Short mmCIF file of C-alpha atoms in Angstrom, two decimals:
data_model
loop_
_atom_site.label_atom_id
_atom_site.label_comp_id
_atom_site.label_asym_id
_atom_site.label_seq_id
_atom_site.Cartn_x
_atom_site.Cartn_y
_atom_site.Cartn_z
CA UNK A 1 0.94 6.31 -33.49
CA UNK A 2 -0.61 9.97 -33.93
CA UNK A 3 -4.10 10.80 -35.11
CA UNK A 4 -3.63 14.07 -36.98
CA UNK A 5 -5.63 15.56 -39.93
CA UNK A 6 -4.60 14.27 -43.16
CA UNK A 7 -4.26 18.16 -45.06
CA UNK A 8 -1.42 19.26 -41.88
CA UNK A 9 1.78 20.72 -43.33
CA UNK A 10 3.92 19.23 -40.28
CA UNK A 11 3.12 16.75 -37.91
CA UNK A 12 4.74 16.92 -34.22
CA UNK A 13 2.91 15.12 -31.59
CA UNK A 14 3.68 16.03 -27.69
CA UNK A 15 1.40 13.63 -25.91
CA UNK A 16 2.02 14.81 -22.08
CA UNK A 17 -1.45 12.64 -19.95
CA UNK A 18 -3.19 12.70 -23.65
CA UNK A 19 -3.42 16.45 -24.26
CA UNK A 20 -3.34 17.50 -27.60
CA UNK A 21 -0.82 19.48 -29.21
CA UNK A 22 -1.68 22.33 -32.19
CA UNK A 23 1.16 22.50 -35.06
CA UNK A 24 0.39 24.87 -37.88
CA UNK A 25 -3.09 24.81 -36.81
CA UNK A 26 -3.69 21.70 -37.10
CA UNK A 27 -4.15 19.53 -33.67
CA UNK A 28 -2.99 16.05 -33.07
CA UNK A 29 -3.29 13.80 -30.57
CA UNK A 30 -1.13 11.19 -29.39
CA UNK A 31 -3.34 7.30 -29.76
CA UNK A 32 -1.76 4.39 -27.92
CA UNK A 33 -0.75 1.21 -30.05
CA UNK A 34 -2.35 -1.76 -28.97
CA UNK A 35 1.34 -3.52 -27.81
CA UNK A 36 2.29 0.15 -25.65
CA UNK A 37 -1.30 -0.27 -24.11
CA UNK A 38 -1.40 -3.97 -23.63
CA UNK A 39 2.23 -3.42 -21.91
CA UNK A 40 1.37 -0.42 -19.61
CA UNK A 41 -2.38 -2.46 -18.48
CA UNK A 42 -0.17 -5.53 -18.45
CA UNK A 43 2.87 -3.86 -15.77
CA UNK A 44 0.76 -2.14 -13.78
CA UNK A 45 -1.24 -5.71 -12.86
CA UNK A 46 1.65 -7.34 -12.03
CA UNK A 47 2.84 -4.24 -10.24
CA UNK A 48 -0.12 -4.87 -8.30
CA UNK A 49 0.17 -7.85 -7.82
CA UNK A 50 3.53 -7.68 -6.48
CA UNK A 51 2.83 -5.61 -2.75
CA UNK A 52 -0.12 -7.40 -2.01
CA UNK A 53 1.51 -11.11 -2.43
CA UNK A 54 4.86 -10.37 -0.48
CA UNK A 55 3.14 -8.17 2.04
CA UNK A 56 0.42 -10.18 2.44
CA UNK A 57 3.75 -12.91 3.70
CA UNK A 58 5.26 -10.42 5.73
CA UNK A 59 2.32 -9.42 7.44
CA UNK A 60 2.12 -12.91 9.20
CA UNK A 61 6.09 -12.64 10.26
CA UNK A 62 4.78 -8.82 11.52
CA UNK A 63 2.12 -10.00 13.19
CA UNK A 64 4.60 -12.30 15.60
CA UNK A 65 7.26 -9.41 15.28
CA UNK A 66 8.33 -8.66 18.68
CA UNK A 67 9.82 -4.96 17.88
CA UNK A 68 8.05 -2.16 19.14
CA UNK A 69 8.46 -0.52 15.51
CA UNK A 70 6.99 -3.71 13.41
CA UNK A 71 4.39 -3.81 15.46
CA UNK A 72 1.18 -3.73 13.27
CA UNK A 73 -1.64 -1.66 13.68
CA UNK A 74 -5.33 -2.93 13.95
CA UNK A 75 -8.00 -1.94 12.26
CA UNK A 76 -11.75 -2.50 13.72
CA UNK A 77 -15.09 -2.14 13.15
CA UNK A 78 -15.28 1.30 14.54
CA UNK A 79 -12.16 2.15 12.44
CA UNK A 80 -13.79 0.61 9.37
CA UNK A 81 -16.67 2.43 9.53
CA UNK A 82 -15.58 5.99 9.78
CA UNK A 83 -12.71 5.66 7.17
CA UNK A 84 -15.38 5.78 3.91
CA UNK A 85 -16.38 9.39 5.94
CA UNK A 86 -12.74 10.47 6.90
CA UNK A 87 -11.42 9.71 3.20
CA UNK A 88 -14.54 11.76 1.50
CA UNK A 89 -13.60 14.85 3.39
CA UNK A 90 -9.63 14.40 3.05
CA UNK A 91 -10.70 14.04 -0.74
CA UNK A 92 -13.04 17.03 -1.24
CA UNK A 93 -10.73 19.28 1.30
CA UNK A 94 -8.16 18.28 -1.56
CA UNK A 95 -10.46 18.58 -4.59
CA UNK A 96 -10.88 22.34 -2.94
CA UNK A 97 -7.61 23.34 -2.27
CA UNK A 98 -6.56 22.93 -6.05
CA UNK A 99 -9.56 24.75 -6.93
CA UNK A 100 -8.62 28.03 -4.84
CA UNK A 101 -4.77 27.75 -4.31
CA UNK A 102 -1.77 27.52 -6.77
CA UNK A 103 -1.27 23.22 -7.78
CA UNK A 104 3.10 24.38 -8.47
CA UNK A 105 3.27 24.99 -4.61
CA UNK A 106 0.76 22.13 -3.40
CA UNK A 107 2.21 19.90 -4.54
CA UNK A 108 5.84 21.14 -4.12
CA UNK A 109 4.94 20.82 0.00
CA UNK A 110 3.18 17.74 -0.71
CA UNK A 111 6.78 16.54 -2.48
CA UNK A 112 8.68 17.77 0.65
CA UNK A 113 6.22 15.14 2.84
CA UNK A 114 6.40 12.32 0.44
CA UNK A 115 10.08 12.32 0.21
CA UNK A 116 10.31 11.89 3.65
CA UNK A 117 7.53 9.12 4.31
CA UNK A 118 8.99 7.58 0.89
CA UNK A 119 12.45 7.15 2.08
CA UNK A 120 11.23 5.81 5.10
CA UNK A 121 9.08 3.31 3.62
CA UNK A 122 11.41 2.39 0.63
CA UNK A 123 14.22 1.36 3.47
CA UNK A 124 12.15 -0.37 5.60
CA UNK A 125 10.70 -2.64 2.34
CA UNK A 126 14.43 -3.06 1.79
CA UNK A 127 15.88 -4.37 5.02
CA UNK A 128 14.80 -7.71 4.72
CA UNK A 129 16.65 -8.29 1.27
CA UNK A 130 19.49 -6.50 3.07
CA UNK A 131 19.94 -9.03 5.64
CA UNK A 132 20.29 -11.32 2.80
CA UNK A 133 22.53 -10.10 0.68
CA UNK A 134 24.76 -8.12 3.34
CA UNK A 135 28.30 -9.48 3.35
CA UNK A 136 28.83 -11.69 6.58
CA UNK A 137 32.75 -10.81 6.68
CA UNK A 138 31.58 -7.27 6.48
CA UNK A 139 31.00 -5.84 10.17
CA UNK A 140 27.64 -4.91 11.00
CA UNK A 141 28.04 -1.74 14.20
CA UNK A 142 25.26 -1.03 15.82
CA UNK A 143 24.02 2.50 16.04
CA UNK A 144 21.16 5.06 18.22
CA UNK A 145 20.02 8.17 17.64
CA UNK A 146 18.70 9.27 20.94
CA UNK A 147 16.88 12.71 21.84
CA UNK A 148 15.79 13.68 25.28
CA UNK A 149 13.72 16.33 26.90
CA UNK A 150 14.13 17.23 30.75
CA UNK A 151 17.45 16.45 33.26
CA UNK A 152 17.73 14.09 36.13
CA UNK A 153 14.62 12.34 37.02
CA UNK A 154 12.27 14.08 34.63
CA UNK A 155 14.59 13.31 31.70
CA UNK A 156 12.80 11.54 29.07
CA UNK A 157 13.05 9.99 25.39
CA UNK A 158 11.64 12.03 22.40
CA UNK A 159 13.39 10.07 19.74
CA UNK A 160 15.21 6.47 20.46
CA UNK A 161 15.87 4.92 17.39
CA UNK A 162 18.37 1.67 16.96
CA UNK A 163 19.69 0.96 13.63
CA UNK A 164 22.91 -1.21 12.27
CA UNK A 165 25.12 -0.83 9.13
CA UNK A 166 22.24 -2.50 6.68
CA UNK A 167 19.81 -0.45 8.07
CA UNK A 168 22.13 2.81 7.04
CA UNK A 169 23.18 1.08 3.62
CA UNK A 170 19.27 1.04 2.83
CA UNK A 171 18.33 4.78 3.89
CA UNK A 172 21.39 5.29 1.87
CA UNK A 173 19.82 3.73 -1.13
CA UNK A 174 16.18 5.17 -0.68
CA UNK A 175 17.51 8.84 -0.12
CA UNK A 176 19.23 8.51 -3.68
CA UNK A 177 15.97 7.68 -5.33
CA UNK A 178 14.24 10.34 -3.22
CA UNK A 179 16.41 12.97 -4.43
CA UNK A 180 15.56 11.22 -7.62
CA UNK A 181 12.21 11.29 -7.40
CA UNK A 182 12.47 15.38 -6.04
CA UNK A 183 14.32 16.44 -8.82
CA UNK A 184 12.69 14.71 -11.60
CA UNK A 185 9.44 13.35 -10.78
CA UNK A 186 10.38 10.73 -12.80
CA UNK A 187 7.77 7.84 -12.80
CA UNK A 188 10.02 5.20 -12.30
CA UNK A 189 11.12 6.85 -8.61
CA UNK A 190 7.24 7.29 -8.21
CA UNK A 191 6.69 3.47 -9.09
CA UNK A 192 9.00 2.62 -6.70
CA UNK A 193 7.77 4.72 -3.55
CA UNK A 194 4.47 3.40 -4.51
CA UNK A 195 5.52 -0.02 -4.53
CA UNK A 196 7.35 0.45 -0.86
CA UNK A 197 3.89 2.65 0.20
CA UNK A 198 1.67 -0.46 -0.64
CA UNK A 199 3.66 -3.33 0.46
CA UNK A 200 3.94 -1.07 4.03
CA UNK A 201 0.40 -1.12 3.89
CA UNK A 202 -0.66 -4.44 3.19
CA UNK A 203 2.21 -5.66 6.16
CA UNK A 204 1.31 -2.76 8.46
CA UNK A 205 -1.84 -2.39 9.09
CA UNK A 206 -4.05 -5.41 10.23
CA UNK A 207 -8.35 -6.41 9.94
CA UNK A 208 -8.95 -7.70 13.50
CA UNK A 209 -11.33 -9.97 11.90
CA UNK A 210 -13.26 -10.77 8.34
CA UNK A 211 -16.27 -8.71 9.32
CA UNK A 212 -14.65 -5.77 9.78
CA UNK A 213 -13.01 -6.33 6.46
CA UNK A 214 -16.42 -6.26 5.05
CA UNK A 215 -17.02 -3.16 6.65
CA UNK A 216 -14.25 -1.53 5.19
CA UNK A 217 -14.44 -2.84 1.82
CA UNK A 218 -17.99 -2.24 1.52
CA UNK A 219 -17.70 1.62 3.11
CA UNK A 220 -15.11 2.22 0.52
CA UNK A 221 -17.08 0.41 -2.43
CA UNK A 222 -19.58 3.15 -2.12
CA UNK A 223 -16.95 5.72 -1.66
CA UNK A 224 -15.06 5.02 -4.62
CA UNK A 225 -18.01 4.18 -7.10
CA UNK A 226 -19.94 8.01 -5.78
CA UNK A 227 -16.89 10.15 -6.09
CA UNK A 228 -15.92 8.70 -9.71
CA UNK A 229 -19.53 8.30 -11.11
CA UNK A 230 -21.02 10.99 -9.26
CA UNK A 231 -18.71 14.18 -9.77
CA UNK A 232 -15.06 14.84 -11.13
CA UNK A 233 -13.44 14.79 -8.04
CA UNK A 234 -11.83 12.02 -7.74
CA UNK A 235 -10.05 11.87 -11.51
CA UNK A 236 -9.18 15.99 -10.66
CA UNK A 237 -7.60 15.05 -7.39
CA UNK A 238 -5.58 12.30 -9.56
CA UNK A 239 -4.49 14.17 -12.30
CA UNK A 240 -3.62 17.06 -10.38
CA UNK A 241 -2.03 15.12 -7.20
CA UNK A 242 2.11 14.73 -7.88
CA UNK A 243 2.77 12.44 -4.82
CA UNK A 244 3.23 8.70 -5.14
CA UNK A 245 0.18 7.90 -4.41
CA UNK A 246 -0.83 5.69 -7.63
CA UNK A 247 1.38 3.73 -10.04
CA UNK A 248 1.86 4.72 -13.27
CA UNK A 249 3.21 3.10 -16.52
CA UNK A 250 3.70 5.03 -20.18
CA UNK A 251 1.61 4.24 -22.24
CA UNK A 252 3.77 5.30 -25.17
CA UNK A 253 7.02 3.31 -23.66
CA UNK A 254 7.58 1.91 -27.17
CA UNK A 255 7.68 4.30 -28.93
CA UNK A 256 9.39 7.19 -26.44
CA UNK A 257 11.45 4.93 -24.27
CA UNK A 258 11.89 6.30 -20.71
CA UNK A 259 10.65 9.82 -21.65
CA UNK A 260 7.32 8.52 -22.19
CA UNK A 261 4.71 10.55 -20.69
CA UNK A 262 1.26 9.01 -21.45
CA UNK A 263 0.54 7.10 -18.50
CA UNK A 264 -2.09 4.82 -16.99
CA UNK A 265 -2.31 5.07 -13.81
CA UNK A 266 -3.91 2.87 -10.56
CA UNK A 267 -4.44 4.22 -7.33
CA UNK A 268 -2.72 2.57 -4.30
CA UNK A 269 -5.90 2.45 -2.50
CA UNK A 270 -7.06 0.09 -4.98
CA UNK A 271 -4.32 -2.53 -3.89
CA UNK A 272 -3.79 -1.51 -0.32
CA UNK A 273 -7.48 -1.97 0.50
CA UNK A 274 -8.29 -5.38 -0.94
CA UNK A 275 -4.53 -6.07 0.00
CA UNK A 276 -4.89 -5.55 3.65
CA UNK A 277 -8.19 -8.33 3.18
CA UNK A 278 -6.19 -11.08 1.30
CA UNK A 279 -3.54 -10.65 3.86
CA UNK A 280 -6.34 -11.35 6.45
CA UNK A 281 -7.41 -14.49 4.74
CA UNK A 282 -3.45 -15.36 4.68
CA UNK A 283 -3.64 -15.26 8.28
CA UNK A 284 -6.51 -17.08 8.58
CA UNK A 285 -5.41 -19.83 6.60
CA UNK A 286 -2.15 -20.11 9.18
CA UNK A 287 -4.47 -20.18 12.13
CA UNK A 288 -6.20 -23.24 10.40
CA UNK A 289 -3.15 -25.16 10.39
CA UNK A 290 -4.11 -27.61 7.73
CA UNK A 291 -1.00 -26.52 5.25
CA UNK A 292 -2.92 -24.98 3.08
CA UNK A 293 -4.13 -21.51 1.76
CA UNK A 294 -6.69 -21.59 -0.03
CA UNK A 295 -8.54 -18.83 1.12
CA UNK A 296 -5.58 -16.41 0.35
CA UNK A 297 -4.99 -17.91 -3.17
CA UNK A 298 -8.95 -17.95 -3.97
CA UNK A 299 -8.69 -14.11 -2.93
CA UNK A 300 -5.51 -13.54 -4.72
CA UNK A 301 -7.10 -15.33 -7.92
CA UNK A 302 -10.26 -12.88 -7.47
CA UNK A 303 -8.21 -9.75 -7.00
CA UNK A 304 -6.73 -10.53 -10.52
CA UNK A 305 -10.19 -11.48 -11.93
CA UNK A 306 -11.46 -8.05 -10.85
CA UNK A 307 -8.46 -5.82 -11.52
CA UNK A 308 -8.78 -7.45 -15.16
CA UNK A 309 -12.29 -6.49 -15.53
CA UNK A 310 -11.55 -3.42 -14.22
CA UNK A 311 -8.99 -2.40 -17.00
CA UNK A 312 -11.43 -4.25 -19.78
CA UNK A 313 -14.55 -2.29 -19.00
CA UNK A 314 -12.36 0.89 -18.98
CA UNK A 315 -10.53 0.29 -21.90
CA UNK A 316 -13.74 -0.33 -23.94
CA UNK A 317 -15.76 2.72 -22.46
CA UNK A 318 -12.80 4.97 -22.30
CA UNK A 319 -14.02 6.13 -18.95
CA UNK A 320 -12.28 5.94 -15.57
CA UNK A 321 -13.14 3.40 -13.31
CA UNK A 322 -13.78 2.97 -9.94
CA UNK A 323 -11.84 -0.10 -9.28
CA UNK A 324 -13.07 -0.94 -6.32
CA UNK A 325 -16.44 -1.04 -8.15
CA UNK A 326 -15.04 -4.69 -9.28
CA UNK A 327 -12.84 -5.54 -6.96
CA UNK A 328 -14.56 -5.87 -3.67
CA UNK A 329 -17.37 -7.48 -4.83
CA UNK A 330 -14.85 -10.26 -6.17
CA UNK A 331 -12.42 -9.83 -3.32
CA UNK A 332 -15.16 -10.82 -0.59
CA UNK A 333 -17.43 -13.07 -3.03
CA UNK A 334 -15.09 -15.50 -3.67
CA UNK A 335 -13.28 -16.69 -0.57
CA UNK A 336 -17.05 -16.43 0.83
CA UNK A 337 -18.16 -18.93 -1.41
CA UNK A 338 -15.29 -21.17 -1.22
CA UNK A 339 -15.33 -21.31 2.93
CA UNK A 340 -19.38 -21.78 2.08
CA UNK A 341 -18.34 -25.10 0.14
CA UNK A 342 -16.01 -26.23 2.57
CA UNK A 343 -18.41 -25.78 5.38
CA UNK A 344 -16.02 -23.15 7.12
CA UNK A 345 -17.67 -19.77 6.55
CA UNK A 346 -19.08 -19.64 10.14
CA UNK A 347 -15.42 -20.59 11.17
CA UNK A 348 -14.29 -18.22 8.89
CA UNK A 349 -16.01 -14.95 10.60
CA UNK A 350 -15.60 -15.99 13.46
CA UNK A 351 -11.78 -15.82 13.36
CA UNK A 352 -10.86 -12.62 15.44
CA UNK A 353 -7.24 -11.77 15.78
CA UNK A 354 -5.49 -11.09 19.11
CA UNK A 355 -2.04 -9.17 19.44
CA UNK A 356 0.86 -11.67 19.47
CA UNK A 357 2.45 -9.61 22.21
CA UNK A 358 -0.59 -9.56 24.42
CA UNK A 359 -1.29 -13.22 24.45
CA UNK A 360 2.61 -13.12 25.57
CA UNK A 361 2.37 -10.79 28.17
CA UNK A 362 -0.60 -13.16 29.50
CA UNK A 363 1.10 -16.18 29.50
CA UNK A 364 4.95 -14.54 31.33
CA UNK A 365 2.24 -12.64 33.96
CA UNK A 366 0.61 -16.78 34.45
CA UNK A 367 4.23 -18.41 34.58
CA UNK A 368 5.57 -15.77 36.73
CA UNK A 369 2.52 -16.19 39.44
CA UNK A 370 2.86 -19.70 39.09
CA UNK A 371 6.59 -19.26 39.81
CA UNK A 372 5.72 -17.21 43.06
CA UNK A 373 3.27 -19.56 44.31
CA UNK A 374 4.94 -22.53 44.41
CA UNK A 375 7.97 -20.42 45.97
CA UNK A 376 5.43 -19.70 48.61
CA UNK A 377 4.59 -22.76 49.26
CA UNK A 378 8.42 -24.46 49.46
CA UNK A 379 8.81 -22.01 52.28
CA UNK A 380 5.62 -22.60 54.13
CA UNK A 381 6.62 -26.25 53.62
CA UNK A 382 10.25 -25.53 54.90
#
């Protein structure tokens, strides 16, 4: 549908992000239909929805993961408290550079950088469906790519990198929809880097405990709700930004098919954040080993509630939100009052996460003393 002035002598809309074209004079803006909106608001939900379910799942095989390069990365208080600070000034020193220098070459180094992390990302989100599917009669080599500095004694390893035939077939894959993605910036290549960026996330990196969740969320609720209510900043940086770093869906997919170009558009902050907490509570609910998980279901349910509030409050007031605005307070409120009705909240913050690796290092160093010791003794004895 086009809104356009009655008296115009031709009518050509080219809605590109909602801008309005001018034919004969006349302008005309494209105006969503109520099924192309309720499809784009609907999509990029369950897009949403997707990285923060399955990576909240991985992140508990992760967390056990004894390779060096699953190894997750912890987050703590400390961590928590400087990112709201960190993320300002990464924002503003953004907000400024597309102020003073040309966006065209920005964001054409910015491309360069995402289309490496992206292929990266996309094949490592991959390789688990890989195993699956790979053919078993097929032969799977094993491969290294090895770099070294030095000679002789002083030699060591810059770059040691294993990999097998599905790991290749899947940076084969993600380097075609890079080039894709390059070449085009076509925001179904975006959608998926996105996708593989937040499901990394959510798997990757790891609250050592609810707390410091709190921290976080709470740091970033204030970030989020100042730099979209309190300057233009944040939507600038958005709009101007061409690097998967938000999901979009057209708006207008009805009626332009894959050409469509009026997007809506979520941030990946807003579901890597409160992602990284549900997959907390996931954990959480393992360590309770009662078979159950409701604490990362309650959370899951609230993330939905909020991201839907979210997109209603914004689609009334035709005003960007700051989703985070909704979603943390929903996020933390509800798995807090749950674990308050089952009489676990106390249990609940006081769960603190320990590296899988270290509590295995403790207990081969304690068998391998033990082992020692009573050698010692059977020769004493002898």
């Amino acid at each position: 549908m086009a809104e356009v002035d009655p008296g115009s002598a031709a009518v050509v809309v080219n809605a590109t992000n909602g801008t309005e074209a001018v034919v004969n004079g006349t302008a005309a803006r494209f105006v969503a239909s109520a099924e192309g909106t309720a499809l784009a608001y609907g999509s990029l939900v369950v897009m949403a929805l997707l990285p923060i379910f399955f990576g909240a799942l991985r992140s508990v095989t992760c967390s056990k993961s004894k390779n060096a390069s699953d190894m997750p990365e912890t987050i703590t208080s400390r961590d928590a408290a400087r990112f709201p600070i960190i993320a300002s000034c990464t924002l503003f020193g953004l907000y400024l550079f597309f102020k003073v220098f040309s966006q065209e070459y920005i964001n054409m180094l910015l491309s360069i950088y995402f289309f490496v992390l992206g292929i990266l990302a996309l094949s490592h989100t991959m390789s688990p469906l890989m195993t699956r599917i790979f053919p078993a009669n097929l032969p799977n080599k094993q491969y290294q790519l090895l770099f070294t500095q030095g000679s002789g004694e002083a030699k060591e390893d810059v770059v040691n990198y294993e990999f097998d035939t599905k790991d290749l077939i899947c940076l084969i894959i993600s380097s075609v929809v890079g080039v894709w993605y390059l070449l085009k910036k076509h925001w179904v290549a975006n959608n998926l880097f996105g996708l593989a960026f937040a499901l990394n996330g959510v798997e990757l990196l790891h609250l050592n405990n609810v707390s410091t969740g709190c921290i976080l969320l709470g740091g970033l609720f204030v970030y989020d709700v100042f730099w979209v209510f309190g300057t233009n900043v944040m939507v600038t940086v958005a709009k101007s930004f061409e690097a998967p770093i938000k999901l979009v869906f057209p708006q207008d997919l009805l009626e332009r098919g894959l050409d469509a170009s009026n997007f809506a558009m979520l941030g990946l902050g807003d579901i890597v954040i409160p992602g990284i907490f549900i997959a907390l509570l996931l954990r959480f609910d393992v360590s309770l080993k009662k078979n159950s998980r409701t604490y990362f279901y309650s959370s899951f349910l609230a993330y939905i509630f909020g991201l839907g509030l979210t997109i209603f409050i914004m689609h009334t007031f035709k005003h960007a939100q700051p989703a985070l605005l909704y979603l943390v307070p929903a996020c933390i409120g509800f798995p807090c009052l749950v674990a308050l009705i089952k009489g676990e909240l106390t249990e609940m913050f006081r769960y603190e996460e320990t590296p899988e690796t270290e509590t295995e290092t403790e207990t081969e160093t304690e068998t391998e003393s033990k082992d020692e010791s009573s050698e010692s003794s059977e020769k004493k004895d002898q």
